[in-house]
Amino acid sequence: MGSKSFSLKKKPFTLICIILCLTLALLLHTTTYNLGTDEEPPLTSISLLYTTNEPPRWYDKLQNVINNRSDNKLKIGLVNLHLDQVPVNGLADVTTINFKVVDGDKKWEDFFPEWVDEDGKYGPMKCPEIPMPQSYEKVDVVVARVPDGVRDVFRLQVNLVVANVLVNSGLEEVYAVFIGRSKPMWEIFWCDDIKWEETDYKIYKPDLKRLQQKVNMPVGSCMIPSSSMQPGN
């Protein structure tokens, strides 16, 4: 009878111990899982960190330009990009090309109207202003991101800014790098000027004499006689 009474008293105590052990194990597992999740960033974050520690691929393609410079550094101007979007890790001197963005109320039709007063019957024609940089620095490369769209005035402005910076660089050998999916306007940067091309960038080495003619021409058909072509068609 004594031993039986002892076993009956022991079972509730054993059951309580088992429940406590299971609860503790569950808490420990949950805590370990959460710690593992916090310590290991997602794969995309790891990939991004790795790529930002490496110079851009287009930079490697322009090593020949670096070798021709006495200070062994490229001078890069950025158009429609921020400094943190071009991680060259001190290998180049990078500056942002500042310019006033064209007024949002300006439309493509303001520069390329459907009807043009060729005879000047209603007085001299005038195109709306597309602001350009106030000053130009000597750069070897202009890196730009072209906005999406076809008949987009800001896209036209970015292309013209890049062209003007290259022409006013004062160097005989300059390059333009366009990164992203959108291509530059072929009326300004010809396909024949492409030197390297991959999915996320294109490197152009434009003919500066031809580019000079482009930037000297009126912006659109809003001035007659003007450019003989309408970009974006």
PDB file of C-alpha atoms in Angstrom:
ATOM      1  CA  MET A   1       0.000   0.000   0.000  1.00  0.00           C
ATOM      2  CA  GLY A   2       2.865   2.384   0.859  1.00  0.00           C
ATOM      3  CA  SER A   3       4.583   1.921  -2.493  1.00  0.00           C
ATOM      4  CA  LYS A   4       1.325   2.328  -4.403  1.00  0.00           C
ATOM      5  CA  SER A   5       0.521   5.567  -2.604  1.00  0.00           C
ATOM      6  CA  PHE A   6       3.986   6.883  -3.441  1.00  0.00           C
ATOM      7  CA  SER A   7       3.592   6.138  -7.189  1.00  0.00           C
ATOM      8  CA  LEU A   8       0.237   7.947  -7.293  1.00  0.00           C
ATOM      9  CA  LYS A   9       1.798  11.037  -5.741  1.00  0.00           C
ATOM     10  CA  LYS A  10       4.775  10.871  -8.140  1.00  0.00           C
ATOM     11  CA  LYS A  11       2.828  10.860 -11.430  1.00  0.00           C
ATOM     12  CA  PRO A  12       1.480  14.454 -11.230  1.00  0.00           C
ATOM     13  CA  PHE A  13       4.988  15.688 -10.389  1.00  0.00           C
ATOM     14  CA  THR A  14       6.470  13.786 -13.358  1.00  0.00           C
ATOM     15  CA  LEU A  15       3.788  15.127 -15.692  1.00  0.00           C
ATOM     16  CA  ILE A  16       4.488  18.682 -14.585  1.00  0.00           C
ATOM     17  CA  CYS A  17       8.218  18.178 -15.221  1.00  0.00           C
ATOM     18  CA  ILE A  18       7.545  16.885 -18.740  1.00  0.00           C
ATOM     19  CA  ILE A  19       5.321  19.877 -19.568  1.00  0.00           C
ATOM     20  CA  LEU A  20       7.938  22.309 -18.247  1.00  0.00           C
ATOM     21  CA  CYS A  21      10.672  20.637 -20.304  1.00  0.00           C
ATOM     22  CA  LEU A  22       8.595  20.771 -23.498  1.00  0.00           C
ATOM     23  CA  THR A  23       7.765  24.444 -22.908  1.00  0.00           C
ATOM     24  CA  LEU A  24      11.425  25.295 -22.299  1.00  0.00           C
ATOM     25  CA  ALA A  25      12.494  23.406 -25.423  1.00  0.00           C
ATOM     26  CA  LEU A  26       9.880  25.227 -27.520  1.00  0.00           C
ATOM     27  CA  LEU A  27      11.003  28.635 -26.209  1.00  0.00           C
ATOM     28  CA  LEU A  28      14.650  27.786 -26.848  1.00  0.00           C
ATOM     29  CA  HIS A  29      13.905  26.702 -30.423  1.00  0.00           C
ATOM     30  CA  THR A  30      11.920  29.880 -31.149  1.00  0.00           C
ATOM     31  CA  THR A  31      14.657  32.108 -29.739  1.00  0.00           C
ATOM     32  CA  THR A  32      17.363  30.340 -31.744  1.00  0.00           C
ATOM     33  CA  TYR A  33      15.338  30.656 -34.957  1.00  0.00           C
ATOM     34  CA  ASN A  34      14.789  34.371 -34.457  1.00  0.00           C
ATOM     35  CA  LEU A  35      18.459  34.975 -33.723  1.00  0.00           C
ATOM     36  CA  GLY A  36      19.439  33.123 -36.869  1.00  0.00           C
ATOM     37  CA  THR A  37      17.043  35.188 -38.941  1.00  0.00           C
ATOM     38  CA  ASP A  38      18.395  38.469 -37.591  1.00  0.00           C
ATOM     39  CA  GLU A  39      22.041  37.527 -38.053  1.00  0.00           C
ATOM     40  CA  GLU A  40      21.711  36.332 -41.664  1.00  0.00           C
ATOM     41  CA  PRO A  41      20.549  39.047 -44.091  1.00  0.00           C
ATOM     42  CA  PRO A  42      18.537  38.090 -47.170  1.00  0.00           C
ATOM     43  CA  LEU A  43      20.423  36.955 -50.251  1.00  0.00           C
ATOM     44  CA  THR A  44      19.624  40.191 -52.078  1.00  0.00           C
ATOM     45  CA  SER A  45      21.268  42.223 -49.317  1.00  0.00           C
ATOM     46  CA  ILE A  46      24.395  40.066 -49.471  1.00  0.00           C
ATOM     47  CA  SER A  47      24.548  40.467 -53.247  1.00  0.00           C
ATOM     48  CA  LEU A  48      24.081  44.230 -53.006  1.00  0.00           C
ATOM     49  CA  LEU A  49      26.832  44.557 -50.422  1.00  0.00           C
ATOM     50  CA  TYR A  50      29.182  42.539 -52.601  1.00  0.00           C
ATOM     51  CA  THR A  51      28.514  44.531 -55.752  1.00  0.00           C
ATOM     52  CA  THR A  52      28.924  47.897 -54.040  1.00  0.00           C
ATOM     53  CA  ASN A  53      32.397  46.842 -52.884  1.00  0.00           C
ATOM     54  CA  GLU A  54      33.439  46.295 -56.495  1.00  0.00           C
ATOM     55  CA  PRO A  55      33.988  49.048 -59.082  1.00  0.00           C
ATOM     56  CA  PRO A  56      31.317  49.114 -61.816  1.00  0.00           C
ATOM     57  CA  ARG A  57      32.018  46.889 -64.792  1.00  0.00           C
ATOM     58  CA  TRP A  58      32.099  49.839 -67.158  1.00  0.00           C
ATOM     59  CA  TYR A  59      34.937  51.311 -65.076  1.00  0.00           C
ATOM     60  CA  ASP A  60      37.144  48.325 -65.828  1.00  0.00           C
ATOM     61  CA  LYS A  61      36.530  48.881 -69.539  1.00  0.00           C
ATOM     62  CA  LEU A  62      37.934  52.393 -69.298  1.00  0.00           C
ATOM     63  CA  GLN A  63      41.251  51.485 -67.707  1.00  0.00           C
ATOM     64  CA  ASN A  64      43.052  52.564 -70.868  1.00  0.00           C
ATOM     65  CA  VAL A  65      41.931  56.127 -70.217  1.00  0.00           C
ATOM     66  CA  ILE A  66      43.319  55.993 -66.678  1.00  0.00           C
ATOM     67  CA  ASN A  67      46.688  54.825 -67.966  1.00  0.00           C
ATOM     68  CA  ASN A  68      46.959  57.894 -70.168  1.00  0.00           C
ATOM     69  CA  ARG A  69      46.499  60.321 -67.283  1.00  0.00           C
ATOM     70  CA  SER A  70      49.393  61.667 -65.273  1.00  0.00           C
ATOM     71  CA  ASP A  71      47.489  61.524 -61.967  1.00  0.00           C
ATOM     72  CA  ASN A  72      46.207  58.033 -62.797  1.00  0.00           C
ATOM     73  CA  LYS A  73      42.619  58.975 -61.985  1.00  0.00           C
ATOM     74  CA  LEU A  74      39.558  59.393 -64.140  1.00  0.00           C
ATOM     75  CA  LYS A  75      37.481  62.515 -63.775  1.00  0.00           C
ATOM     76  CA  ILE A  76      33.818  61.499 -63.870  1.00  0.00           C
ATOM     77  CA  GLY A  77      30.778  63.764 -64.122  1.00  0.00           C
ATOM     78  CA  LEU A  78      27.364  62.462 -63.088  1.00  0.00           C
ATOM     79  CA  VAL A  79      24.120  63.473 -64.804  1.00  0.00           C
ATOM     80  CA  ASN A  80      20.805  62.507 -63.222  1.00  0.00           C
ATOM     81  CA  LEU A  81      22.664  60.306 -60.724  1.00  0.00           C
ATOM     82  CA  HIS A  82      23.791  60.574 -57.101  1.00  0.00           C
ATOM     83  CA  LEU A  83      27.319  59.996 -55.858  1.00  0.00           C
ATOM     84  CA  ASP A  84      26.331  56.853 -53.960  1.00  0.00           C
ATOM     85  CA  GLN A  85      25.034  55.284 -57.182  1.00  0.00           C
ATOM     86  CA  VAL A  86      28.510  55.170 -58.743  1.00  0.00           C
ATOM     87  CA  PRO A  87      30.736  53.356 -56.215  1.00  0.00           C
ATOM     88  CA  VAL A  88      34.259  53.737 -57.593  1.00  0.00           C
ATOM     89  CA  ASN A  89      35.790  53.596 -54.104  1.00  0.00           C
ATOM     90  CA  GLY A  90      38.160  56.529 -54.538  1.00  0.00           C
ATOM     91  CA  LEU A  91      39.588  55.247 -57.817  1.00  0.00           C
ATOM     92  CA  ALA A  92      38.261  58.319 -59.654  1.00  0.00           C
ATOM     93  CA  ASP A  93      37.387  61.943 -58.983  1.00  0.00           C
ATOM     94  CA  VAL A  94      33.592  62.078 -59.166  1.00  0.00           C
ATOM     95  CA  THR A  95      31.485  65.220 -59.344  1.00  0.00           C
ATOM     96  CA  THR A  96      27.786  65.856 -59.876  1.00  0.00           C
ATOM     97  CA  ILE A  97      26.801  67.967 -62.890  1.00  0.00           C
ATOM     98  CA  ASN A  98      24.206  70.396 -61.553  1.00  0.00           C
ATOM     99  CA  PHE A  99      21.519  71.913 -63.737  1.00  0.00           C
ATOM    100  CA  LYS A 100      18.013  73.232 -63.286  1.00  0.00           C
ATOM    101  CA  VAL A 101      15.401  70.714 -64.356  1.00  0.00           C
ATOM    102  CA  VAL A 102      13.201  71.964 -67.178  1.00  0.00           C
ATOM    103  CA  ASP A 103       9.840  73.317 -66.047  1.00  0.00           C
ATOM    104  CA  GLY A 104       7.225  70.616 -65.668  1.00  0.00           C
ATOM    105  CA  ASP A 105       4.660  72.571 -67.664  1.00  0.00           C
ATOM    106  CA  LYS A 106       6.777  72.309 -70.815  1.00  0.00           C
ATOM    107  CA  LYS A 107       5.432  69.740 -73.249  1.00  0.00           C
ATOM    108  CA  TRP A 108       7.005  67.941 -76.184  1.00  0.00           C
ATOM    109  CA  GLU A 109       4.676  69.833 -78.521  1.00  0.00           C
ATOM    110  CA  ASP A 110       6.187  73.119 -77.325  1.00  0.00           C
ATOM    111  CA  PHE A 111       9.485  72.108 -78.922  1.00  0.00           C
ATOM    112  CA  PHE A 112       8.138  70.068 -81.834  1.00  0.00           C
ATOM    113  CA  PRO A 113       4.775  71.602 -82.773  1.00  0.00           C
ATOM    114  CA  GLU A 114       2.596  70.019 -85.424  1.00  0.00           C
ATOM    115  CA  TRP A 115       2.349  73.335 -87.273  1.00  0.00           C
ATOM    116  CA  VAL A 116       5.283  75.682 -87.860  1.00  0.00           C
ATOM    117  CA  ASP A 117       5.125  79.238 -89.179  1.00  0.00           C
ATOM    118  CA  GLU A 118       7.876  78.760 -91.767  1.00  0.00           C
ATOM    119  CA  ASP A 119       7.303  82.134 -93.426  1.00  0.00           C
ATOM    120  CA  GLY A 120       7.451  84.078 -90.180  1.00  0.00           C
ATOM    121  CA  LYS A 121       4.012  85.521 -90.809  1.00  0.00           C
ATOM    122  CA  TYR A 122       3.326  85.790 -87.098  1.00  0.00           C
ATOM    123  CA  GLY A 123       6.766  87.027 -86.107  1.00  0.00           C
ATOM    124  CA  PRO A 124      10.013  85.269 -85.183  1.00  0.00           C
ATOM    125  CA  MET A 125       9.664  81.870 -83.613  1.00  0.00           C
ATOM    126  CA  LYS A 126      11.218  81.005 -80.307  1.00  0.00           C
ATOM    127  CA  CYS A 127      11.731  77.719 -78.469  1.00  0.00           C
ATOM    128  CA  PRO A 128      11.135  77.371 -74.739  1.00  0.00           C
ATOM    129  CA  GLU A 129      14.299  77.270 -72.687  1.00  0.00           C
ATOM    130  CA  ILE A 130      15.919  73.996 -71.663  1.00  0.00           C
ATOM    131  CA  PRO A 131      18.376  74.859 -68.879  1.00  0.00           C
ATOM    132  CA  MET A 132      21.958  73.685 -69.223  1.00  0.00           C
ATOM    133  CA  PRO A 133      24.729  73.640 -66.562  1.00  0.00           C
ATOM    134  CA  GLN A 134      25.937  77.089 -65.524  1.00  0.00           C
ATOM    135  CA  SER A 135      29.565  75.968 -65.700  1.00  0.00           C
ATOM    136  CA  TYR A 136      31.518  73.016 -67.062  1.00  0.00           C
ATOM    137  CA  GLU A 137      34.385  71.054 -65.594  1.00  0.00           C
ATOM    138  CA  LYS A 138      37.026  69.036 -67.378  1.00  0.00           C
ATOM    139  CA  VAL A 139      35.883  65.400 -67.253  1.00  0.00           C
ATOM    140  CA  ASP A 140      36.989  62.216 -68.980  1.00  0.00           C
ATOM    141  CA  VAL A 141      33.681  60.419 -68.622  1.00  0.00           C
ATOM    142  CA  VAL A 142      30.066  61.455 -68.207  1.00  0.00           C
ATOM    143  CA  VAL A 143      27.901  58.833 -66.519  1.00  0.00           C
ATOM    144  CA  ALA A 144      24.169  59.378 -66.914  1.00  0.00           C
ATOM    145  CA  ARG A 145      20.833  57.737 -66.331  1.00  0.00           C
ATOM    146  CA  VAL A 146      18.332  58.499 -69.079  1.00  0.00           C
ATOM    147  CA  PRO A 147      14.691  58.819 -67.995  1.00  0.00           C
ATOM    148  CA  ASP A 148      12.118  56.470 -69.475  1.00  0.00           C
ATOM    149  CA  GLY A 149       9.812  57.619 -72.227  1.00  0.00           C
ATOM    150  CA  VAL A 150      10.053  58.775 -75.816  1.00  0.00           C
ATOM    151  CA  ARG A 151       8.439  62.187 -76.156  1.00  0.00           C
ATOM    152  CA  ASP A 152       9.681  63.329 -72.777  1.00  0.00           C
ATOM    153  CA  VAL A 153      11.196  66.792 -72.313  1.00  0.00           C
ATOM    154  CA  PHE A 154      13.327  65.821 -69.306  1.00  0.00           C
ATOM    155  CA  ARG A 155      14.764  62.917 -71.312  1.00  0.00           C
ATOM    156  CA  LEU A 156      15.700  65.391 -74.039  1.00  0.00           C
ATOM    157  CA  GLN A 157      17.298  67.655 -71.449  1.00  0.00           C
ATOM    158  CA  VAL A 158      19.439  64.879 -69.947  1.00  0.00           C
ATOM    159  CA  ASN A 159      20.745  63.922 -73.388  1.00  0.00           C
ATOM    160  CA  LEU A 160      21.566  67.544 -74.202  1.00  0.00           C
ATOM    161  CA  VAL A 161      23.293  68.071 -70.848  1.00  0.00           C
ATOM    162  CA  VAL A 162      25.514  65.020 -71.437  1.00  0.00           C
ATOM    163  CA  ALA A 163      26.359  66.238 -74.937  1.00  0.00           C
ATOM    164  CA  ASN A 164      27.194  69.755 -73.731  1.00  0.00           C
ATOM    165  CA  VAL A 165      29.410  68.487 -70.907  1.00  0.00           C
ATOM    166  CA  LEU A 166      31.362  66.288 -73.326  1.00  0.00           C
ATOM    167  CA  VAL A 167      31.805  69.082 -75.857  1.00  0.00           C
ATOM    168  CA  ASN A 168      32.934  71.528 -73.176  1.00  0.00           C
ATOM    169  CA  SER A 169      35.292  69.078 -71.477  1.00  0.00           C
ATOM    170  CA  GLY A 170      38.282  70.474 -73.331  1.00  0.00           C
ATOM    171  CA  LEU A 171      39.676  66.970 -73.938  1.00  0.00           C
ATOM    172  CA  GLU A 172      40.155  65.156 -77.206  1.00  0.00           C
ATOM    173  CA  GLU A 173      39.113  61.751 -75.870  1.00  0.00           C
ATOM    174  CA  VAL A 174      35.949  61.588 -73.770  1.00  0.00           C
ATOM    175  CA  TYR A 175      33.357  58.916 -73.097  1.00  0.00           C
ATOM    176  CA  ALA A 176      29.708  58.741 -72.129  1.00  0.00           C
ATOM    177  CA  VAL A 177      28.337  55.881 -70.051  1.00  0.00           C
ATOM    178  CA  PHE A 178      24.583  55.391 -69.944  1.00  0.00           C
ATOM    179  CA  ILE A 179      23.433  53.054 -67.213  1.00  0.00           C
ATOM    180  CA  GLY A 180      20.000  51.500 -66.816  1.00  0.00           C
ATOM    181  CA  ARG A 181      17.482  50.145 -69.275  1.00  0.00           C
ATOM    182  CA  SER A 182      16.701  53.357 -71.160  1.00  0.00           C
ATOM    183  CA  LYS A 183      18.879  54.159 -74.155  1.00  0.00           C
ATOM    184  CA  PRO A 184      20.135  57.622 -75.100  1.00  0.00           C
ATOM    185  CA  MET A 185      18.575  59.423 -78.047  1.00  0.00           C
ATOM    186  CA  TRP A 186      20.044  58.004 -81.213  1.00  0.00           C
ATOM    187  CA  GLU A 187      19.773  61.406 -82.925  1.00  0.00           C
ATOM    188  CA  ILE A 188      22.457  62.688 -80.540  1.00  0.00           C
ATOM    189  CA  PHE A 189      24.431  59.557 -79.675  1.00  0.00           C
ATOM    190  CA  TRP A 190      24.806  57.313 -82.699  1.00  0.00           C
ATOM    191  CA  CYS A 191      24.907  53.540 -82.550  1.00  0.00           C
ATOM    192  CA  ASP A 192      28.264  53.692 -84.331  1.00  0.00           C
ATOM    193  CA  ASP A 193      29.644  55.451 -81.234  1.00  0.00           C
ATOM    194  CA  ILE A 194      29.066  52.430 -78.976  1.00  0.00           C
ATOM    195  CA  LYS A 195      32.330  50.842 -77.810  1.00  0.00           C
ATOM    196  CA  TRP A 196      31.066  48.410 -75.161  1.00  0.00           C
ATOM    197  CA  GLU A 197      27.582  47.264 -74.329  1.00  0.00           C
ATOM    198  CA  GLU A 198      26.077  45.043 -71.652  1.00  0.00           C
ATOM    199  CA  THR A 199      22.613  44.699 -70.216  1.00  0.00           C
ATOM    200  CA  ASP A 200      22.971  47.451 -67.618  1.00  0.00           C
ATOM    201  CA  TYR A 201      25.255  49.941 -69.372  1.00  0.00           C
ATOM    202  CA  LYS A 202      26.470  51.287 -72.714  1.00  0.00           C
ATOM    203  CA  ILE A 203      29.762  53.084 -73.324  1.00  0.00           C
ATOM    204  CA  TYR A 204      29.922  55.656 -76.110  1.00  0.00           C
ATOM    205  CA  LYS A 205      32.904  57.439 -77.588  1.00  0.00           C
ATOM    206  CA  PRO A 206      31.219  60.171 -79.622  1.00  0.00           C
ATOM    207  CA  ASP A 207      32.721  62.181 -82.443  1.00  0.00           C
ATOM    208  CA  LEU A 208      33.135  65.549 -80.723  1.00  0.00           C
ATOM    209  CA  LYS A 209      32.975  67.578 -83.945  1.00  0.00           C
ATOM    210  CA  ARG A 210      29.638  66.045 -84.858  1.00  0.00           C
ATOM    211  CA  LEU A 211      28.420  66.405 -81.284  1.00  0.00           C
ATOM    212  CA  GLN A 212      29.421  70.077 -81.335  1.00  0.00           C
ATOM    213  CA  GLN A 213      27.188  70.588 -84.367  1.00  0.00           C
ATOM    214  CA  LYS A 214      24.317  68.940 -82.530  1.00  0.00           C
ATOM    215  CA  VAL A 215      24.523  71.156 -79.460  1.00  0.00           C
ATOM    216  CA  ASN A 216      24.833  74.282 -81.631  1.00  0.00           C
ATOM    217  CA  MET A 217      21.589  73.516 -83.434  1.00  0.00           C
ATOM    218  CA  PRO A 218      18.194  74.766 -82.203  1.00  0.00           C
ATOM    219  CA  VAL A 219      16.536  72.467 -79.702  1.00  0.00           C
ATOM    220  CA  GLY A 220      13.545  71.585 -81.877  1.00  0.00           C
ATOM    221  CA  SER A 221      11.447  72.385 -84.906  1.00  0.00           C
ATOM    222  CA  CYS A 222       9.952  75.279 -82.927  1.00  0.00           C
ATOM    223  CA  MET A 223      12.658  77.369 -84.602  1.00  0.00           C
ATOM    224  CA  ILE A 224      12.829  77.397 -88.388  1.00  0.00           C
ATOM    225  CA  PRO A 225      15.304  76.914 -89.914  1.00  0.00           C
ATOM    226  CA  SER A 226      16.142  74.433 -87.196  1.00  0.00           C
ATOM    227  CA  SER A 227      17.248  70.873 -86.796  1.00  0.00           C
ATOM    228  CA  SER A 228      16.282  68.706 -89.713  1.00  0.00           C
ATOM    229  CA  MET A 229      15.062  65.897 -87.502  1.00  0.00           C
ATOM    230  CA  GLN A 230      12.650  65.427 -84.632  1.00  0.00           C
ATOM    231  CA  PRO A 231      14.095  63.266 -81.843  1.00  0.00           C
ATOM    232  CA  GLY A 232      11.921  60.484 -80.597  1.00  0.00           C
ATOM    233  CA  ASN A 233      10.174  59.554 -83.856  1.00  0.00           C
TER     234      ASN A 233
END
